Tab-separated table of C-alpha atoms in Angstrom:
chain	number	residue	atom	x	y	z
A	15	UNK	CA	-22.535	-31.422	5.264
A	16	UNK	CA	-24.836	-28.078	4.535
A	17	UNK	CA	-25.454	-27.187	8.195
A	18	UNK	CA	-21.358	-27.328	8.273
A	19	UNK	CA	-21.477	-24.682	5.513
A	20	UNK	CA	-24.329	-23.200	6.830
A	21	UNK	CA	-21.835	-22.896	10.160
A	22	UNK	CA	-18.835	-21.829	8.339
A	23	UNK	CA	-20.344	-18.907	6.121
A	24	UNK	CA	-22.309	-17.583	9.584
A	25	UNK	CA	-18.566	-17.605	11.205
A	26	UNK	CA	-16.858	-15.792	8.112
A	27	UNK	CA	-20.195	-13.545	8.217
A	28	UNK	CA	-19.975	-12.627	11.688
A	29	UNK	CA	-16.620	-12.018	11.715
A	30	UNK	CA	-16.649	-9.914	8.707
A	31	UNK	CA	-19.696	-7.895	10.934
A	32	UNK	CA	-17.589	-7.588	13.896
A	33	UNK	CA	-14.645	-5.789	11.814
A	34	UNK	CA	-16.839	-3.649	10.553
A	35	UNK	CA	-18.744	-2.513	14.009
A	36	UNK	CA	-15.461	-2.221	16.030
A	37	UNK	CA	-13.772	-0.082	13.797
A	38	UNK	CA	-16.693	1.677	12.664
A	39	UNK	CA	-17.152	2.707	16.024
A	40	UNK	CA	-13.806	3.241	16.957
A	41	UNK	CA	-13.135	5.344	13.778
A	42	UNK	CA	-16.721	7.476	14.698
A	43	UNK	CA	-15.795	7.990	18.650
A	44	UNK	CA	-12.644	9.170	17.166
A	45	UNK	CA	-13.511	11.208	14.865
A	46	UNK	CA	-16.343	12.852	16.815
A	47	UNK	CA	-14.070	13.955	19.960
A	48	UNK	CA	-11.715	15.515	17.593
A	49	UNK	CA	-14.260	17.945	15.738
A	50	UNK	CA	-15.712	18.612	19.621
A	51	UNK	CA	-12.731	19.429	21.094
A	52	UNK	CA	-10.152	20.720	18.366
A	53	UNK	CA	-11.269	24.091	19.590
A	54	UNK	CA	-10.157	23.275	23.035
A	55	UNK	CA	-7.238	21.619	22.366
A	56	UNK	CA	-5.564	24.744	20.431
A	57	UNK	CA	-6.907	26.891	23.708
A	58	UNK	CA	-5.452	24.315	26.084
A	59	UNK	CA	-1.971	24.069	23.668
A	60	UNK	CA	-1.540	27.960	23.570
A	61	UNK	CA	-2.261	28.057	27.511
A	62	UNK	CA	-0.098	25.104	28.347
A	63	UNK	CA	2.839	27.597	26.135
A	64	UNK	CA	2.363	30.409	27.807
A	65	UNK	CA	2.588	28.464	30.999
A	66	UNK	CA	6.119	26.997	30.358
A	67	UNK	CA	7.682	29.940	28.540
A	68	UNK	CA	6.491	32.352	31.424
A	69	UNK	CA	9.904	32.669	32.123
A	70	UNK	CA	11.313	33.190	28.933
A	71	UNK	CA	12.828	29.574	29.335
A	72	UNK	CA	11.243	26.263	29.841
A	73	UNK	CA	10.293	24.786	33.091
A	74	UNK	CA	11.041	21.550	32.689
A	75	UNK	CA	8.621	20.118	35.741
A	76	UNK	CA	5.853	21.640	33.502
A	77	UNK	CA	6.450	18.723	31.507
A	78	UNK	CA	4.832	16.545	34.194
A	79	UNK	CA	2.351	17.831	34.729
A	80	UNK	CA	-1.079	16.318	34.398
A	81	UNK	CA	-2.286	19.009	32.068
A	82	UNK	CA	0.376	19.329	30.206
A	83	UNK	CA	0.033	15.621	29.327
A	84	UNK	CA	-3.268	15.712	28.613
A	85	UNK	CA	-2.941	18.526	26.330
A	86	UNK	CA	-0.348	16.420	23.961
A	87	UNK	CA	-2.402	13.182	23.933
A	88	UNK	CA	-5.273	14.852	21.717
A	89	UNK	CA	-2.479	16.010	19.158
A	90	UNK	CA	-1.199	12.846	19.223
A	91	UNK	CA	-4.624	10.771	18.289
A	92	UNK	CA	-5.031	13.434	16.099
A	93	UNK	CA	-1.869	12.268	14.153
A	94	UNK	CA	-2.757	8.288	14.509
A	95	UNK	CA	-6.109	9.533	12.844
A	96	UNK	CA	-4.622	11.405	10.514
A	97	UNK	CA	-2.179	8.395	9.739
A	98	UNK	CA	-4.681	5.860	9.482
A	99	UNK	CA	-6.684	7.773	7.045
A	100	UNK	CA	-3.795	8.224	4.598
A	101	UNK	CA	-3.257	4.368	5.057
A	102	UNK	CA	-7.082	3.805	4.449
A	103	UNK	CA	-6.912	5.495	1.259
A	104	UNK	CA	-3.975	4.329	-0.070
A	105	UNK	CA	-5.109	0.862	0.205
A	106	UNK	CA	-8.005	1.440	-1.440
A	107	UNK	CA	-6.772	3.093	-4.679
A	108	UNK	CA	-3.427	0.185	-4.831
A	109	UNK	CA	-5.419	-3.008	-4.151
A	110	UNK	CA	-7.170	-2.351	-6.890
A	111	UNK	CA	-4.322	-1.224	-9.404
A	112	UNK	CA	-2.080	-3.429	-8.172
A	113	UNK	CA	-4.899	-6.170	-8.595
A	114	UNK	CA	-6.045	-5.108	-11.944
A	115	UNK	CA	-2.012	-4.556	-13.000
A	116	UNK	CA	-1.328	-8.092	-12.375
A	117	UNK	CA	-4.320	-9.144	-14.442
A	118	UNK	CA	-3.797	-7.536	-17.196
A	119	UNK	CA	-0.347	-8.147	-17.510
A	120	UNK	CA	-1.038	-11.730	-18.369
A	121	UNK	CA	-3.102	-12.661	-21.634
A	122	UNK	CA	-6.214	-14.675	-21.193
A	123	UNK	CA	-7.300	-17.590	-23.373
A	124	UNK	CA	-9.567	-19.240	-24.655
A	125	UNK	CA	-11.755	-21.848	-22.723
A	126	UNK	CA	-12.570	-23.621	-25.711
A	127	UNK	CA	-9.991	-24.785	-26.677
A	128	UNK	CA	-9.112	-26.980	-23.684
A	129	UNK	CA	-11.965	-29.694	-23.756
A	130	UNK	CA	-11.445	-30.180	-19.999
A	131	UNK	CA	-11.447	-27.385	-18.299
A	132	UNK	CA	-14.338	-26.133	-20.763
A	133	UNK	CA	-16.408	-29.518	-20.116
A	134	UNK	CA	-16.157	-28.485	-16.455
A	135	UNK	CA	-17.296	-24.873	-16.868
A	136	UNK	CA	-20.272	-26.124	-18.783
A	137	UNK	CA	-21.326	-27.921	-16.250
A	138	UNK	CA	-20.659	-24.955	-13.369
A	139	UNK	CA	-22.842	-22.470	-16.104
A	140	UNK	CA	-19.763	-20.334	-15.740
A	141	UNK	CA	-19.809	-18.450	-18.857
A	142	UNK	CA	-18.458	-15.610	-19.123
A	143	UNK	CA	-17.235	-15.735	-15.414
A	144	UNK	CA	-14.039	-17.665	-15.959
A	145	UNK	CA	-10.850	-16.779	-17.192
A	146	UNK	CA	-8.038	-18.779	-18.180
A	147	UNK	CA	-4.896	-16.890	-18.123
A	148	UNK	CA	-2.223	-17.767	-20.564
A	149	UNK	CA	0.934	-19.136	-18.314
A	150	UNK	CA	1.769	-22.870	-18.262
A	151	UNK	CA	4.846	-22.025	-15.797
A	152	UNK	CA	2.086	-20.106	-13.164
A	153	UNK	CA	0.040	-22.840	-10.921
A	154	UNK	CA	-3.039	-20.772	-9.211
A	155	UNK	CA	-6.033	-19.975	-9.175
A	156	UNK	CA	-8.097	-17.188	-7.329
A	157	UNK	CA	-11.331	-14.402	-7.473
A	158	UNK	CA	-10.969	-11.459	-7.915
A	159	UNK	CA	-13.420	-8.704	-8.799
A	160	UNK	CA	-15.208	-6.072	-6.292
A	161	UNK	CA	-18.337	-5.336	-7.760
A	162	UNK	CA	-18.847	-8.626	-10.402
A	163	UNK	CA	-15.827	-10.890	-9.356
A	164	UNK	CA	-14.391	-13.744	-11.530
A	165	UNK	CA	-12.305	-16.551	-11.231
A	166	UNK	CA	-8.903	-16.668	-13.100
A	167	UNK	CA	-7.002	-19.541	-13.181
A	168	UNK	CA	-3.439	-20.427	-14.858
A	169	UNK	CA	-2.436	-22.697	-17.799
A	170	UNK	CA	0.228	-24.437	-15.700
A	171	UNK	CA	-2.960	-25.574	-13.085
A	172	UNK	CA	-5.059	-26.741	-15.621
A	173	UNK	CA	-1.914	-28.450	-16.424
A	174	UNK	CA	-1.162	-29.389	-13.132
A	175	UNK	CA	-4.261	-30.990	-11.552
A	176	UNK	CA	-6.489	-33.933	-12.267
A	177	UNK	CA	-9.841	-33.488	-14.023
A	178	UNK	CA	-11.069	-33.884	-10.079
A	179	UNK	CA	-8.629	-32.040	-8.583
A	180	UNK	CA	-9.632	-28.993	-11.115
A	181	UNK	CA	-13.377	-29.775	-10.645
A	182	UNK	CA	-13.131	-29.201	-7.259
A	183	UNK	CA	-10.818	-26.083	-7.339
A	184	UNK	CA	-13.171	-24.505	-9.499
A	185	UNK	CA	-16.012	-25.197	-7.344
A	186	UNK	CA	-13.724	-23.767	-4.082
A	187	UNK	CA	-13.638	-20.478	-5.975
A	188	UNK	CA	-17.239	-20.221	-7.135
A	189	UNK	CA	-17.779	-19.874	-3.727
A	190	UNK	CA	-15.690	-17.408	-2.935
A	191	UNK	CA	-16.943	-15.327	-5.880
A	192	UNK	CA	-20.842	-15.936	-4.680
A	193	UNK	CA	-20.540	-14.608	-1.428
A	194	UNK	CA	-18.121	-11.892	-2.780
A	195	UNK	CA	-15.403	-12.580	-0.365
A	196	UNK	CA	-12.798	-10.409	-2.703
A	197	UNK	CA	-15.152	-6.816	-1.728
A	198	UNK	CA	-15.500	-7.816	1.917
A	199	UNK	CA	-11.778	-8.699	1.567
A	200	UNK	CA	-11.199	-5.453	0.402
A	201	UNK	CA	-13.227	-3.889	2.741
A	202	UNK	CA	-11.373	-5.251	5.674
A	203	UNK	CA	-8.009	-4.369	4.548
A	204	UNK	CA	-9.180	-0.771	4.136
A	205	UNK	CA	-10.068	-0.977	8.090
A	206	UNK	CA	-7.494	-2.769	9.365
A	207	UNK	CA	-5.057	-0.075	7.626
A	208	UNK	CA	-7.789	2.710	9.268
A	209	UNK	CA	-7.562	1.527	12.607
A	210	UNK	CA	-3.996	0.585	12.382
A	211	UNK	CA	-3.700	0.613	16.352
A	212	UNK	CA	-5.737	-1.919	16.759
A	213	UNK	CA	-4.380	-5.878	17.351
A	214	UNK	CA	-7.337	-7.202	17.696
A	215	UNK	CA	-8.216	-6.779	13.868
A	216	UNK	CA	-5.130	-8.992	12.591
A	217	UNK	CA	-6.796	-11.534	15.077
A	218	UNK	CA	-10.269	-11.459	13.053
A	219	UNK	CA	-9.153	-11.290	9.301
A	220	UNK	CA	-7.134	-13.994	10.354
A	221	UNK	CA	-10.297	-16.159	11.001
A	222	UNK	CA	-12.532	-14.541	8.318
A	223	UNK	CA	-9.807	-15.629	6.279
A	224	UNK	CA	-9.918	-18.880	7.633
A	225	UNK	CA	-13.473	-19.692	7.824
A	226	UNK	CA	-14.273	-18.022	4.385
A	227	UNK	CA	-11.693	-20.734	3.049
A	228	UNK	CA	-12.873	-23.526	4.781
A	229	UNK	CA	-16.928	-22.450	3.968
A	230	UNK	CA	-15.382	-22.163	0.056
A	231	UNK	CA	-14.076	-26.448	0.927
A	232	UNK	CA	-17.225	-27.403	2.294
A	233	UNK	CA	-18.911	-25.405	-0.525
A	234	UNK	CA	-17.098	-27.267	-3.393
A	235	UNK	CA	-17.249	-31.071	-1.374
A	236	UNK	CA	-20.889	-30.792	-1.048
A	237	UNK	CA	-21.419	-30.284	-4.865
A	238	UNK	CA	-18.370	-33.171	-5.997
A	239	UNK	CA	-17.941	-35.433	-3.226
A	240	UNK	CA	-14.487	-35.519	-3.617
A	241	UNK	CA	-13.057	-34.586	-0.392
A	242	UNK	CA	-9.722	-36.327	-1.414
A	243	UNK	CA	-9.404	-34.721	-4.367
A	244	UNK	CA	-9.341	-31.160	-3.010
A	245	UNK	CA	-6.688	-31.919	-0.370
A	246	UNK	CA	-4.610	-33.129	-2.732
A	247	UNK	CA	-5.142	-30.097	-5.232
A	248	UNK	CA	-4.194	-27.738	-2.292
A	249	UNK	CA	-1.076	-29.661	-1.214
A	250	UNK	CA	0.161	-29.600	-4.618
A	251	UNK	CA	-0.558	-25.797	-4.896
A	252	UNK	CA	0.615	-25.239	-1.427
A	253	UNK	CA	3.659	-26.822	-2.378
A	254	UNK	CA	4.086	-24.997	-5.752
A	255	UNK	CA	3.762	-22.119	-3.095
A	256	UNK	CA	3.120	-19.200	-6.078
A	257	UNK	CA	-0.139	-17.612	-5.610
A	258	UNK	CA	0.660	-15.725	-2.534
A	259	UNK	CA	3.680	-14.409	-4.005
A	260	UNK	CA	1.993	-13.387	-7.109
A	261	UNK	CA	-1.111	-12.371	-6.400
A	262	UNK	CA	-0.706	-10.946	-2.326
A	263	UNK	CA	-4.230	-9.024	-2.374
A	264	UNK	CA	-6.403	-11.782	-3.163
A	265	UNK	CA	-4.815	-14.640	-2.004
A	266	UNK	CA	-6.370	-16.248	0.952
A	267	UNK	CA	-3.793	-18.840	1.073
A	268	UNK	CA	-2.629	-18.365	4.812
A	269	UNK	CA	0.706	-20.322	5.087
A	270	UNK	CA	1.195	-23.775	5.478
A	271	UNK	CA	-0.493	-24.117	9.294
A	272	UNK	CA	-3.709	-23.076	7.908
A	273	UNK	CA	-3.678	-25.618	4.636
A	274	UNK	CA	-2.458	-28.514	7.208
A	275	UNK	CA	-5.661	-27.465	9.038
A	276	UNK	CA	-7.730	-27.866	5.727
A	277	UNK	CA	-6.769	-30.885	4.515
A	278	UNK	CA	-7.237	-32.281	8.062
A	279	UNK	CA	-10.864	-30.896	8.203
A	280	UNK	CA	-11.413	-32.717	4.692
A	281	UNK	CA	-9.893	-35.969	5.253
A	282	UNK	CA	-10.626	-36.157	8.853
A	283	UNK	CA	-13.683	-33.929	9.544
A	284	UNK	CA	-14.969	-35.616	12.542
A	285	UNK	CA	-11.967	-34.576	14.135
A	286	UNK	CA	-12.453	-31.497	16.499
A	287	UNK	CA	-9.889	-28.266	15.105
A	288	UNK	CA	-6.935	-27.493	17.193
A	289	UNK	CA	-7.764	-24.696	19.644
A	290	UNK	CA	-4.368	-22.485	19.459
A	291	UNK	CA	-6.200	-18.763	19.068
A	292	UNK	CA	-7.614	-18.420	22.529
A	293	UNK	CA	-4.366	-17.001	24.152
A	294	UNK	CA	-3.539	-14.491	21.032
A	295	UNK	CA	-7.682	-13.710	21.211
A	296	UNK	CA	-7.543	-12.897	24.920
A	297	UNK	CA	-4.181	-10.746	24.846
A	298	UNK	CA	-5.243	-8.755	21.669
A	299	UNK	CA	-8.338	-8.206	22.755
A	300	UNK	CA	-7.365	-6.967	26.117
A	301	UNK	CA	-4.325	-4.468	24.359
A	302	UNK	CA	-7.200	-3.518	22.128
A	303	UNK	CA	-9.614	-2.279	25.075
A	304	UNK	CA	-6.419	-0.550	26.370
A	305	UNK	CA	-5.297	1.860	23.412
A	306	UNK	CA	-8.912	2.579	22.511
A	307	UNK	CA	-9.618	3.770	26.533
A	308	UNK	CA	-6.185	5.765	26.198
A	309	UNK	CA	-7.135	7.471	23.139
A	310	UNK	CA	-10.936	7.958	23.712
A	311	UNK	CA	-9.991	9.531	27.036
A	312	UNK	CA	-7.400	11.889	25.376
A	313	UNK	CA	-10.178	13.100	23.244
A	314	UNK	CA	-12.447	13.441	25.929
A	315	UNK	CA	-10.719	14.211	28.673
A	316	UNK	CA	-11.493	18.193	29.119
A	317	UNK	CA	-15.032	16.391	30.570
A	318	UNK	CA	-12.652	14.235	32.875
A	319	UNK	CA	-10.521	16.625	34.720
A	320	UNK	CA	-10.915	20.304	36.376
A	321	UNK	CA	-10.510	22.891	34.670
A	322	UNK	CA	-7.476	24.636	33.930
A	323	UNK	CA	-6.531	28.198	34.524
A	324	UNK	CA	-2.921	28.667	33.651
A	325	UNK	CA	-0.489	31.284	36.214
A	326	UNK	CA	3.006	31.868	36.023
A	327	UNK	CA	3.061	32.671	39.604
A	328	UNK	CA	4.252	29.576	40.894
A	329	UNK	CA	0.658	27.101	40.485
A	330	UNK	CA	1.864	25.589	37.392
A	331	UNK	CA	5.998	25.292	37.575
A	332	UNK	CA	5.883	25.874	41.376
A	333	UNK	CA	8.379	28.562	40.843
A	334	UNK	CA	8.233	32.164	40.786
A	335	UNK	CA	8.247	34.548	37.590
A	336	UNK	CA	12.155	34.973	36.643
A	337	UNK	CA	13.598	38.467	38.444
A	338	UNK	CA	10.701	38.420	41.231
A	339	UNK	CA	11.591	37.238	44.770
């Protein structure tokens, strides 16, 4: 079972590495050709103007030109930048208010007085690191915490589950919270909303999402040897189908295809996992390569083509300057 963890954190680490690098270097390429060739692209836009309005009316075939396209496309990656920036930063200041809103809004209790779910925290040396939050209605549990995360976990779960069932929930979650999967969480959703543009991200929080979960299971079956009793904890909180709802930012808690694959890993493990990714894999990655070529070589493309020199005189419009023969 611990090279199967082993396997499972290296897949959630690696894709957590590749998000980073792609849109690290997307965002830098980016960000680079714009502070080259902002200069240019005002010259280019007030040439391109002058070009059209020679005639003190547009010229419509100037439209088509290859120049004149290539002089919007910068202005236009300069607005997805733009756009993706705003995005970046407004997911980074709500996640956390919305986060620490929702945590506060509910009063916490103590451990102590609940022999069971404090007999079980004993034994994990949780501490101070877990919070019980004062809602018997509420069934969930989840991390949360950027810098020193915790694990919070409802009234109606402790409730809910058996002594097993919350053993082994508890021990899912302490996983999550010592590889601090809530920051790189975090840190993810802050580049997927950078680098909006780009399908190929959805593709790989999907499976960090997936393999950090499925690490957390093998995590928390290695310690308890209950296998059965953590399927059946997350089909009954699958089916009391809350957490998501509640607590969207920190929720890893993928739908009901991605559970189904769970449980089958931990009752059936020797079973190989369905292959259904390969197709979305291939296509994003493909319309991935395609916008980041488009936009690169908007930025860059005074290096690409001739250059430019603007006439009214018929080189640009093919016509001749209005009132001239």
């Amino acid at each position: 079972m611990k090279h199967v963890i082993i396997d499972q954190q290296g897949k959630a680490q690696l894709y957590f590495l590749l998000i980073v690098f792609i849109n690290l270097t997307i965002f830098s390429l980016i960000v680079t050709g714009v502070v080259i060739g902002i200069k240019g692209y005002i010259s280019d836009t007030r040439s391109v103007y002058t070009s059209i309005t020679c005639c003190e009316s547009i010229c419509s075939t100037c439209f088509f030109t290859l120049h004149t396209i290539a002089t919007i496309l910068p202005w236009v990656c300069i607005v997805i930048l733009f756009v993706g920036i705003c995005a970046a930063i407004y997911k980074a200041l709500y996640i956390p208010y919305r986060n620490n809103s929702l945590i506060h809004s509910l009063p916490s209790l103590s451990i102590e007085c609940y022999p069971k779910l404090k007999n079980i925290a004993h034994r994990m040396h949780f501490h101070n690191q877990l919070v019980l939050l004062d809602n018997s209605e509420l069934r969930y549990a989840f991390t949360s915490g950027l810098w020193k995360p915790k694990v919070y976990i409802s009234l109606g779960l402790c409730f809910y589950l058996t002594r097993k069932e919350l053993q082994a929930v508890l021990l899912h979650e302490a996983q999550h919270k010592k590889n601090k999967d809530p920051l790189k969480l975090f840190i993810i959703q802050i580049l997927y909303a950078l680098n909006f543009f780009l399908p190929i991200n959805h593709y790989l929080l999907d499976q960090f999402s997936s393999a950090s979960e499925k690490a957390a299971d093998d995590s928390a079956v290695n310690v308890s040897r209950e296998p059965i009793e953590l399927a059946s904890a997350l089909v009954k909180i699958c089916k009391s189908n809350q957490t998501a709802a509640l607590y969207p930012f920190v929720s890893y808690f993928k739908g009901q295809n991605v559970t189904e694959d769970r449980v089958r890993r931990l009752l059936e493990p020797q079973m190989p996992p369905p292959d259904l990714f390969k197709v979305y894999l291939y296509s994003s990655s493909f319309l991935s390569l395609f916008i980041a070529t488009i936009l690169f070589l908007s930025l860059f493309y005074k290096f690409l083509l001739p250059a430019y020199a603007p006439d009214c005189a018929a080189k640009t419009c093919h016509i001749v300057r209005c009132g001239q023969s």
